[in-house]
Amino acid sequence: MGIFKGMVAERSGEQAVREPGTYEFQLVEVQAGLMASQFSEEPKPALRFIFEDDEGRLSGLVNIPSIGRTPDGSYGLLYNEKSKFWQVVGALWGRAVGPQDASLLDMDIPGVNRPEDLKRLPLFFTEGQEPVKGVVIRMGEEEITAPGRPVLLTIATKEKGDRVVTNIIQYAPVPRKRAQKAAQKAAEDLW
């Protein structure tokens, strides 16, 4: 079981440039690390969601929400309807996460046993530092970070210096019937 529960409170070289639009991708893996921020002197803990389709890979960096304590003394990730973290979780889960669903979240980051351990995560995109792999997120009993999970990504392009980069601007669940067909095809491909 992960140490973080959901609760309601009282960026990469492997990306390919794509035409703006909405595309169906499958989750490859989730990594954890620290991300430098222009708004803070200290890097912030973040998750890197890596997605893939027939044309290549895209990844999205998402800050880990603020941490609080649940009534039972465990650590909780604070729910905020505007948080990109909760948007990604909902897209992978197959439906929007509301405040009534937040307590279903259970996240495990290898090597992180208490909030202070987040400060020791490696820095993303820093030579000699590899992100922590194998992050597992569950909603209830359902592991939503299993490889092959389908999701719809809306992407846009943006000029950054002398190059054009692809940014994920929205995450959405794949309609259930399409998701079931994709899961069945992935299972058949395994055999």
mmCIF file of N, CA and C in Angstrom, residues 105-190:
data_model
loop_
_atom_site.group_PDB
_atom_site.id
_atom_site.type_symbol
_atom_site.label_atom_id
_atom_site.label_comp_id
_atom_site.label_asym_id
_atom_site.label_seq_id
_atom_site.Cartn_x
_atom_site.Cartn_y
_atom_site.Cartn_z
ATOM 1 N N LEU A 105 -7.902 7.495 -3.710
ATOM 2 C CA LEU A 105 -6.529 7.511 -4.220
ATOM 3 C C LEU A 105 -5.561 6.847 -3.255
ATOM 4 N N ASP A 106 -4.670 6.048 -3.824
ATOM 5 C CA ASP A 106 -3.576 5.434 -3.087
ATOM 6 C C ASP A 106 -2.369 5.453 -4.022
ATOM 7 N N MET A 107 -1.290 6.139 -3.643
ATOM 8 C CA MET A 107 -0.116 6.268 -4.498
ATOM 9 C C MET A 107 1.119 5.767 -3.776
ATOM 10 N N ASP A 108 1.927 4.986 -4.491
ATOM 11 C CA ASP A 108 3.171 4.467 -3.945
ATOM 12 C C ASP A 108 4.329 4.891 -4.849
ATOM 13 N N ILE A 109 5.311 5.581 -4.266
ATOM 14 C CA ILE A 109 6.526 5.963 -4.976
ATOM 15 C C ILE A 109 7.651 5.156 -4.348
ATOM 16 N N PRO A 110 8.325 4.279 -5.113
ATOM 17 C CA PRO A 110 9.400 3.473 -4.540
ATOM 18 C C PRO A 110 10.433 4.347 -3.812
ATOM 19 N N GLY A 111 10.761 3.951 -2.589
ATOM 20 C CA GLY A 111 11.750 4.677 -1.792
ATOM 21 C C GLY A 111 11.204 5.846 -0.996
ATOM 22 N N VAL A 112 9.921 6.165 -1.176
ATOM 23 C CA VAL A 112 9.308 7.277 -0.443
ATOM 24 C C VAL A 112 8.373 6.682 0.610
ATOM 25 N N ASN A 113 8.758 6.849 1.871
ATOM 26 C CA ASN A 113 7.968 6.311 2.973
ATOM 27 C C ASN A 113 7.317 7.390 3.827
ATOM 28 N N ARG A 114 7.741 8.625 3.630
ATOM 29 C CA ARG A 114 7.157 9.759 4.360
ATOM 30 C C ARG A 114 7.403 11.010 3.508
ATOM 31 N N PRO A 115 6.662 12.079 3.747
ATOM 32 C CA PRO A 115 6.779 13.271 2.901
ATOM 33 C C PRO A 115 8.207 13.820 2.778
ATOM 34 N N GLU A 116 9.005 13.715 3.837
ATOM 35 C CA GLU A 116 10.374 14.249 3.792
ATOM 36 C C GLU A 116 11.218 13.564 2.709
ATOM 37 N N ASP A 117 10.882 12.317 2.378
ATOM 38 C CA ASP A 117 11.629 11.581 1.351
ATOM 39 C C ASP A 117 11.455 12.198 -0.035
ATOM 40 N N LEU A 118 10.373 12.937 -0.258
ATOM 41 C CA LEU A 118 10.157 13.574 -1.555
ATOM 42 C C LEU A 118 11.275 14.562 -1.876
ATOM 43 N N LYS A 119 11.847 15.192 -0.852
ATOM 44 C CA LYS A 119 12.913 16.182 -1.068
ATOM 45 C C LYS A 119 14.196 15.537 -1.574
ATOM 46 N N ARG A 120 14.315 14.207 -1.436
ATOM 47 C CA ARG A 120 15.521 13.500 -1.857
ATOM 48 C C ARG A 120 15.364 12.835 -3.230
ATOM 49 N N LEU A 121 14.242 13.076 -3.889
ATOM 50 C CA LEU A 121 14.063 12.524 -5.230
ATOM 51 C C LEU A 121 15.097 13.145 -6.166
ATOM 52 N N PRO A 122 15.497 12.437 -7.215
ATOM 53 C CA PRO A 122 16.444 13.001 -8.184
ATOM 54 C C PRO A 122 15.797 14.105 -9.011
ATOM 55 N N LEU A 123 16.615 14.967 -9.557
ATOM 56 C CA LEU A 123 16.128 16.051 -10.417
ATOM 57 C C LEU A 123 15.847 15.516 -11.818
ATOM 58 N N PHE A 124 14.695 15.889 -12.376
ATOM 59 C CA PHE A 124 14.404 15.544 -13.762
ATOM 60 C C PHE A 124 15.372 16.287 -14.675
ATOM 61 N N PHE A 125 15.729 15.643 -15.759
ATOM 62 C CA PHE A 125 16.536 16.254 -16.828
ATOM 63 C C PHE A 125 17.889 16.764 -16.346
ATOM 64 N N THR A 126 18.479 16.073 -15.363
ATOM 65 C CA THR A 126 19.797 16.435 -14.865
ATOM 66 C C THR A 126 20.726 15.252 -15.105
ATOM 67 N N GLU A 127 21.812 15.515 -15.790
ATOM 68 C CA GLU A 127 22.755 14.456 -16.111
ATOM 69 C C GLU A 127 23.217 13.739 -14.841
ATOM 70 N N GLY A 128 23.228 12.421 -14.909
ATOM 71 C CA GLY A 128 23.667 11.621 -13.776
ATOM 72 C C GLY A 128 22.573 11.319 -12.762
ATOM 73 N N GLN A 129 21.365 11.847 -12.981
ATOM 74 C CA GLN A 129 20.259 11.578 -12.062
ATOM 75 C C GLN A 129 19.102 10.962 -12.843
ATOM 76 N N GLU A 130 18.720 9.777 -12.450
ATOM 77 C CA GLU A 130 17.611 9.067 -13.087
ATOM 78 C C GLU A 130 16.361 9.201 -12.228
ATOM 79 N N PRO A 131 15.218 9.492 -12.836
ATOM 80 C CA PRO A 131 13.983 9.574 -12.050
ATOM 81 C C PRO A 131 13.640 8.212 -11.444
ATOM 82 N N VAL A 132 12.834 8.236 -10.398
ATOM 83 C CA VAL A 132 12.360 7.013 -9.759
ATOM 84 C C VAL A 132 11.277 6.419 -10.649
ATOM 85 N N LYS A 133 11.445 5.156 -11.018
ATOM 86 C CA LYS A 133 10.470 4.476 -11.874
ATOM 87 C C LYS A 133 9.583 3.582 -11.027
ATOM 88 N N GLY A 134 8.466 3.177 -11.578
ATOM 89 C CA GLY A 134 7.593 2.242 -10.892
ATOM 90 C C GLY A 134 6.573 2.872 -9.968
ATOM 91 N N VAL A 135 6.232 4.138 -10.195
ATOM 92 C CA VAL A 135 5.192 4.792 -9.391
ATOM 93 C C VAL A 135 3.861 4.089 -9.689
ATOM 94 N N VAL A 136 3.130 3.757 -8.641
ATOM 95 C CA VAL A 136 1.834 3.085 -8.788
ATOM 96 C C VAL A 136 0.759 3.965 -8.164
ATOM 97 N N ILE A 137 -0.297 4.207 -8.946
ATOM 98 C CA ILE A 137 -1.445 4.967 -8.450
ATOM 99 C C ILE A 137 -2.675 4.085 -8.614
ATOM 100 N N ARG A 138 -3.447 3.996 -7.537
ATOM 101 C CA ARG A 138 -4.689 3.236 -7.542
ATOM 102 C C ARG A 138 -5.848 4.171 -7.192
ATOM 103 N N MET A 139 -6.987 3.867 -7.777
ATOM 104 C CA MET A 139 -8.243 4.490 -7.364
ATOM 105 C C MET A 139 -9.088 3.336 -6.862
ATOM 106 N N GLY A 140 -9.249 3.263 -5.554
ATOM 107 C CA GLY A 140 -9.885 2.098 -4.950
ATOM 108 C C GLY A 140 -8.970 0.908 -5.161
ATOM 109 N N GLU A 141 -9.481 -0.167 -5.696
ATOM 110 C CA GLU A 141 -8.679 -1.370 -5.958
ATOM 111 C C GLU A 141 -8.093 -1.377 -7.370
ATOM 112 N N GLU A 142 -8.438 -0.397 -8.181
ATOM 113 C CA GLU A 142 -8.034 -0.376 -9.581
ATOM 114 C C GLU A 142 -6.703 0.363 -9.769
ATOM 115 N N GLU A 143 -5.704 -0.349 -10.309
ATOM 116 C CA GLU A 143 -4.422 0.303 -10.605
ATOM 117 C C GLU A 143 -4.567 1.057 -11.920
ATOM 118 N N ILE A 144 -4.514 2.381 -11.840
ATOM 119 C CA ILE A 144 -4.735 3.194 -13.039
ATOM 120 C C ILE A 144 -3.433 3.525 -13.769
ATOM 121 N N THR A 145 -2.298 3.110 -13.213
ATOM 122 C CA THR A 145 -1.015 3.389 -13.858
ATOM 123 C C THR A 145 -0.415 2.135 -14.485
ATOM 124 N N ALA A 146 -1.232 1.128 -14.725
ATOM 125 C CA ALA A 146 -0.751 -0.065 -15.412
ATOM 126 C C ALA A 146 -0.410 0.303 -16.853
ATOM 127 N N PRO A 147 0.716 -0.181 -17.375
ATOM 128 C CA PRO A 147 1.065 0.118 -18.770
ATOM 129 C C PRO A 147 -0.051 -0.300 -19.727
ATOM 130 N N GLY A 148 -0.253 0.528 -20.750
ATOM 131 C CA GLY A 148 -1.268 0.263 -21.752
ATOM 132 C C GLY A 148 -2.591 0.949 -21.500
ATOM 133 N N ARG A 149 -2.716 1.637 -20.374
ATOM 134 C CA ARG A 149 -3.956 2.357 -20.045
ATOM 135 C C ARG A 149 -4.211 3.428 -21.101
ATOM 136 N N PRO A 150 -5.380 3.456 -21.767
ATOM 137 C CA PRO A 150 -5.629 4.465 -22.797
ATOM 138 C C PRO A 150 -6.055 5.803 -22.194
ATOM 139 N N VAL A 151 -5.708 6.873 -22.891
ATOM 140 C CA VAL A 151 -6.074 8.222 -22.466
ATOM 141 C C VAL A 151 -6.081 9.124 -23.704
ATOM 142 N N LEU A 152 -6.929 10.144 -23.681
ATOM 143 C CA LEU A 152 -6.949 11.132 -24.758
ATOM 144 C C LEU A 152 -6.124 12.334 -24.322
ATOM 145 N N LEU A 153 -5.197 12.745 -25.170
ATOM 146 C CA LEU A 153 -4.355 13.903 -24.889
ATOM 147 C C LEU A 153 -4.631 14.974 -25.930
ATOM 148 N N THR A 154 -4.906 16.177 -25.472
ATOM 149 C CA THR A 154 -5.030 17.319 -26.372
ATOM 150 C C THR A 154 -3.708 18.050 -26.318
ATOM 151 N N ILE A 155 -3.121 18.228 -27.480
ATOM 152 C CA ILE A 155 -1.789 18.832 -27.522
ATOM 153 C C ILE A 155 -1.797 20.105 -28.354
ATOM 154 N N ALA A 156 -0.839 20.954 -28.037
ATOM 155 C CA ALA A 156 -0.619 22.206 -28.765
ATOM 156 C C ALA A 156 0.882 22.342 -28.971
ATOM 157 N N THR A 157 1.258 23.147 -29.934
ATOM 158 C CA THR A 157 2.679 23.405 -30.143
ATOM 159 C C THR A 157 2.989 24.820 -29.695
ATOM 160 N N LYS A 158 4.255 25.010 -29.335
ATOM 161 C CA LYS A 158 4.687 26.307 -28.825
ATOM 162 C C LYS A 158 6.151 26.497 -29.202
ATOM 163 N N GLU A 159 6.495 27.715 -29.568
ATOM 164 C CA GLU A 159 7.895 28.010 -29.873
ATOM 165 C C GLU A 159 8.648 28.236 -28.577
ATOM 166 N N LYS A 160 9.780 27.578 -28.463
ATOM 167 C CA LYS A 160 10.620 27.697 -27.273
ATOM 168 C C LYS A 160 12.047 27.921 -27.772
ATOM 169 N N GLY A 161 12.440 29.192 -27.763
ATOM 170 C CA GLY A 161 13.755 29.523 -28.316
ATOM 171 C C GLY A 161 13.731 29.324 -29.813
ATOM 172 N N ASP A 162 14.633 28.503 -30.323
ATOM 173 C CA ASP A 162 14.723 28.264 -31.764
ATOM 174 C C ASP A 162 14.077 26.949 -32.188
ATOM 175 N N ARG A 163 13.236 26.367 -31.323
ATOM 176 C CA ARG A 163 12.595 25.101 -31.675
ATOM 177 C C ARG A 163 11.108 25.138 -31.322
ATOM 178 N N VAL A 164 10.377 24.213 -31.884
ATOM 179 C CA VAL A 164 8.953 24.058 -31.610
ATOM 180 C C VAL A 164 8.789 22.818 -30.736
ATOM 181 N N VAL A 165 8.022 22.952 -29.666
ATOM 182 C CA VAL A 165 7.788 21.826 -28.770
ATOM 183 C C VAL A 165 6.299 21.528 -28.689
ATOM 184 N N THR A 166 6.002 20.295 -28.339
ATOM 185 C CA THR A 166 4.627 19.852 -28.161
ATOM 186 C C THR A 166 4.303 19.871 -26.680
ATOM 187 N N ASN A 167 3.188 20.493 -26.309
ATOM 188 C CA ASN A 167 2.728 20.529 -24.917
ATOM 189 C C ASN A 167 1.386 19.826 -24.801
ATOM 190 N N ILE A 168 1.243 19.042 -23.741
ATOM 191 C CA ILE A 168 -0.055 18.444 -23.444
ATOM 192 C C ILE A 168 -0.837 19.497 -22.680
ATOM 193 N N ILE A 169 -1.987 19.888 -23.222
ATOM 194 C CA ILE A 169 -2.770 20.937 -22.555
ATOM 195 C C ILE A 169 -4.013 20.394 -21.860
ATOM 196 N N GLN A 170 -4.408 19.146 -22.195
ATOM 197 C CA GLN A 170 -5.573 18.571 -21.535
ATOM 198 C C GLN A 170 -5.501 17.049 -21.588
ATOM 199 N N TYR A 171 -5.978 16.444 -20.504
ATOM 200 C CA TYR A 171 -6.054 14.988 -20.386
ATOM 201 C C TYR A 171 -7.529 14.630 -20.245
ATOM 202 N N ALA A 172 -7.963 13.574 -20.939
ATOM 203 C CA ALA A 172 -9.364 13.154 -20.844
ATOM 204 C C ALA A 172 -9.447 11.640 -20.953
ATOM 205 N N PRO A 173 -10.471 11.067 -20.337
ATOM 206 C CA PRO A 173 -10.643 9.615 -20.460
ATOM 207 C C PRO A 173 -11.089 9.242 -21.873
ATOM 208 N N VAL A 174 -10.708 8.045 -22.291
ATOM 209 C CA VAL A 174 -11.187 7.496 -23.550
ATOM 210 C C VAL A 174 -12.604 7.003 -23.291
ATOM 211 N N PRO A 175 -13.550 7.271 -24.202
ATOM 212 C CA PRO A 175 -14.904 6.746 -23.991
ATOM 213 C C PRO A 175 -14.862 5.248 -23.684
ATOM 214 N N ARG A 176 -15.686 4.801 -22.759
ATOM 215 C CA ARG A 176 -15.608 3.437 -22.207
ATOM 216 C C ARG A 176 -15.568 2.333 -23.259
ATOM 217 N N LYS A 177 -16.402 2.382 -24.289
ATOM 218 C CA LYS A 177 -16.418 1.308 -25.288
ATOM 219 C C LYS A 177 -15.089 1.233 -26.022
ATOM 220 N N ARG A 178 -14.521 2.395 -26.370
ATOM 221 C CA ARG A 178 -13.213 2.395 -27.039
ATOM 222 C C ARG A 178 -12.135 1.879 -26.098
ATOM 223 N N ALA A 179 -12.224 2.241 -24.825
ATOM 224 C CA ALA A 179 -11.229 1.790 -23.844
ATOM 225 C C ALA A 179 -11.294 0.281 -23.668
ATOM 226 N N GLN A 180 -12.499 -0.282 -23.641
ATOM 227 C CA GLN A 180 -12.633 -1.731 -23.495
ATOM 228 C C GLN A 180 -12.053 -2.456 -24.699
ATOM 229 N N LYS A 181 -12.304 -1.945 -25.908
ATOM 230 C CA LYS A 181 -11.740 -2.562 -27.112
ATOM 231 C C LYS A 181 -10.219 -2.481 -27.095
ATOM 232 N N ALA A 182 -9.669 -1.344 -26.670
ATOM 233 C CA ALA A 182 -8.210 -1.181 -26.607
ATOM 234 C C ALA A 182 -7.599 -2.147 -25.598
ATOM 235 N N ALA A 183 -8.253 -2.313 -24.447
ATOM 236 C CA ALA A 183 -7.751 -3.226 -23.420
ATOM 237 C C ALA A 183 -7.800 -4.669 -23.919
ATOM 238 N N GLN A 184 -8.866 -5.024 -24.633
ATOM 239 C CA GLN A 184 -8.983 -6.381 -25.175
ATOM 240 C C GLN A 184 -7.892 -6.630 -26.211
ATOM 241 N N LYS A 185 -7.632 -5.650 -27.077
ATOM 242 C CA LYS A 185 -6.590 -5.798 -28.090
ATOM 243 C C LYS A 185 -5.225 -5.928 -27.434
ATOM 244 N N ALA A 186 -4.948 -5.126 -26.381
ATOM 245 C CA ALA A 186 -3.668 -5.204 -25.680
ATOM 246 C C ALA A 186 -3.493 -6.582 -25.047
ATOM 247 N N ALA A 187 -4.567 -7.141 -24.484
ATOM 248 C CA ALA A 187 -4.486 -8.479 -23.885
ATOM 249 C C ALA A 187 -4.216 -9.532 -24.939
ATOM 250 N N GLU A 188 -4.858 -9.406 -26.106
ATOM 251 C CA GLU A 188 -4.624 -10.362 -27.194
ATOM 252 C C GLU A 188 -3.197 -10.279 -27.704
ATOM 253 N N ASP A 189 -2.640 -9.052 -27.766
ATOM 254 C CA ASP A 189 -1.275 -8.866 -28.244
ATOM 255 C C ASP A 189 -0.246 -9.504 -27.312
ATOM 256 N N LEU A 190 -0.587 -9.629 -26.027
ATOM 257 C CA LEU A 190 0.325 -10.257 -25.067
ATOM 258 C C LEU A 190 0.483 -11.750 -25.348
#
